[in-house]
Amino acid sequence: MANDPISQFQISKIIPIENVGGLDLSFTNSSLFMVATVAVTSLFLYLTTANRGLVPGRLQSLSEMSYEFVASMLRDAAGTQGMRFFPLVFSLFMFVLIANLIGMFPYFFTVTSSIIVTFALAILVIGTVVFYGFMKHGLKFLGLFVPEGVPGILVPLVVAIEVISFLSRPISLSVRLFANMLAGHITLKVFAGFVVSLSTFGVLGIGGAILPLLMAVALTGLEFLVAFLQAYVFAVLTCMYLNDALHPSH
Amino acid sequence: MFVTEALAASVETAANGAEGGAFPPFDSSTFASQLFWLALTFGFLYWFMSKVIVPRIGGILETRQDRIAQDIDRAHELKSDADEAIAAYEQELAQAKATAGEIGNKARDAAKSAAEAERQKIEADLAGKLAEAETRIAAVRDKAMADVGSVAAETTELIVKKLIGETVTRTEIDSALKTAGN
């Protein structure tokens, strides 16, 4: 296990719940860290705001800051009407952020390094956009694909491009998060593996191991940045897509 | 404890997975479980967020906003009170200044009129004395002038007697003096 950079993504069953209507719904390490992510998020937000202090303490400030951060993001992108989606965007942001950060602990599983998880979240976003768009605007929602002021001949081409770009949204949204987390963790593991394997080659090896060690330290810092940044990007794009559902005309 | 168990399990399945050769993130046999637990956990998170956390933090922020607005209102109120007090004070001050000026003017006028009265009295007094003195001087002069006539007559009588040795009557001298333009 030690030197295999892929094994950290291995999903293993903790409580096997196999064959529920032909599906394997076992409680795995991935499930465990999903529960942990939700528990950490919920408990942190719940406990730090329990006092409802008029003058916030440090931790309450942190909760309020994350709330206002996401709220202003959503308001800027989708206007005050977009605030109805606030619980969704806030949940997504906090879930992705905490899952990414928990994944930074050694030996912890990173929930967001599974394509199916990020894809499910992306589909949730796009599904909300499509569902709400049609519910609110009916067929006018399809105006999203027809930009104004395009010459008649170009319309089919532009519509085709718009449709393809819309369909690729869930893919780009999910692959971006998944690939960042996966690549980051693999790189980290590879460099950390270098340190171990080089240090077995005696004095020279230990001297040589310093370089990958420094690299691993630097990468760890970078990964914390990426963990936050990807959660932010995911939330920002969610806000922009939701704006399309609210205001489908370009 | 959980973690170490998970770790032990993952070591085991890593060995198994190596035989299968599937890249774990793309291993579709785990998708159902992941989706199921994601739906469960994320569903709970969404429910908890929308029912508890968002109303609570929103409430906290709103209360604070209200409180700040209230405090600002109160501050405005106090400021206007202070402004009013300052205006009242200034008005009082202006009034007091006006009163003081008035009192000063009155006192000055009174002093002036008193001095004027005094002066007039003294002037009248002096004028009376002057008039008295003038009448006295006139009397003295009249007497003196009257004496001048008789002195002239006597002198004339003596001079005539010495010059021509003739005695002239007083009546003649008097008429002569009169014609001389006394």
Short mmCIF file of N, CA, C and O in Angstrom, two decimals, chain B residues 144-153 156 173-182:
data_model
loop_
_atom_site.label_atom_id
_atom_site.label_comp_id
_atom_site.label_asym_id
_atom_site.label_seq_id
_atom_site.Cartn_x
_atom_site.Cartn_y
_atom_site.Cartn_z
N ALA B 144 -20.16 156.03 36.71
CA ALA B 144 -18.87 156.62 36.34
C ALA B 144 -19.08 157.64 35.21
O ALA B 144 -18.54 158.75 35.25
N MET B 145 -19.92 157.25 34.25
CA MET B 145 -20.18 158.16 33.14
C MET B 145 -20.84 159.44 33.61
O MET B 145 -20.50 160.57 33.16
N ALA B 146 -21.76 159.29 34.53
CA ALA B 146 -22.44 160.46 35.07
C ALA B 146 -21.44 161.38 35.75
O ALA B 146 -21.45 162.62 35.57
N ASP B 147 -20.54 160.81 36.50
CA ASP B 147 -19.51 161.58 37.18
C ASP B 147 -18.63 162.29 36.15
O ASP B 147 -18.18 163.43 36.37
N VAL B 148 -18.37 161.59 35.01
CA VAL B 148 -17.50 162.18 33.98
C VAL B 148 -18.01 163.55 33.54
O VAL B 148 -17.25 164.52 33.44
N GLY B 149 -19.32 163.70 33.38
CA GLY B 149 -19.93 164.96 32.94
C GLY B 149 -19.59 166.11 33.92
O GLY B 149 -19.10 167.19 33.52
N SER B 150 -19.84 165.87 35.23
CA SER B 150 -19.60 166.94 36.21
C SER B 150 -18.12 167.26 36.31
O SER B 150 -17.72 168.42 36.42
N VAL B 151 -17.29 166.19 36.22
CA VAL B 151 -15.83 166.41 36.27
C VAL B 151 -15.42 167.29 35.09
O VAL B 151 -14.67 168.29 35.27
N ALA B 152 -15.96 167.01 33.92
CA ALA B 152 -15.62 167.77 32.73
C ALA B 152 -16.03 169.23 32.88
O ALA B 152 -15.25 170.15 32.55
N ALA B 153 -17.19 169.43 33.49
CA ALA B 153 -17.68 170.80 33.66
C ALA B 153 -16.77 171.58 34.60
O ALA B 153 -16.37 172.71 34.31
N THR B 156 -13.54 172.28 32.90
CA THR B 156 -13.74 173.32 31.92
C THR B 156 -13.79 174.68 32.59
O THR B 156 -13.13 175.64 32.15
N ILE B 173 -21.46 176.39 30.53
CA ILE B 173 -20.52 175.28 30.32
C ILE B 173 -21.26 174.02 29.91
O ILE B 173 -20.89 173.32 28.97
N ASP B 174 -22.33 173.78 30.65
CA ASP B 174 -23.10 172.55 30.35
C ASP B 174 -23.59 172.53 28.91
O ASP B 174 -23.44 171.54 28.20
N SER B 175 -24.14 173.66 28.49
CA SER B 175 -24.65 173.67 27.11
C SER B 175 -23.52 173.52 26.11
O SER B 175 -23.64 172.85 25.08
N ALA B 176 -22.37 174.17 26.48
CA ALA B 176 -21.22 174.04 25.58
C ALA B 176 -20.76 172.60 25.46
O ALA B 176 -20.48 172.12 24.38
N LEU B 177 -20.71 171.94 26.59
CA LEU B 177 -20.29 170.53 26.59
C LEU B 177 -21.24 169.68 25.77
O LEU B 177 -20.84 168.79 25.06
N LYS B 178 -22.49 170.03 25.91
CA LYS B 178 -23.49 169.24 25.17
C LYS B 178 -23.32 169.36 23.67
O LYS B 178 -23.36 168.36 22.96
N THR B 179 -23.10 170.63 23.26
CA THR B 179 -22.90 170.83 21.83
C THR B 179 -21.59 170.21 21.37
O THR B 179 -21.43 169.82 20.22
N ALA B 180 -20.62 170.09 22.30
CA ALA B 180 -19.35 169.44 21.92
C ALA B 180 -19.52 167.96 21.64
O ALA B 180 -18.60 167.32 21.20
N GLY B 181 -20.69 167.50 21.95
CA GLY B 181 -20.96 166.07 21.57
C GLY B 181 -20.70 165.11 22.67
O GLY B 181 -20.25 164.03 22.41
N ASN B 182 -20.95 165.61 23.89
CA ASN B 182 -20.78 164.64 24.97
C ASN B 182 -21.80 163.53 24.84
O ASN B 182 -22.95 163.76 25.07
#
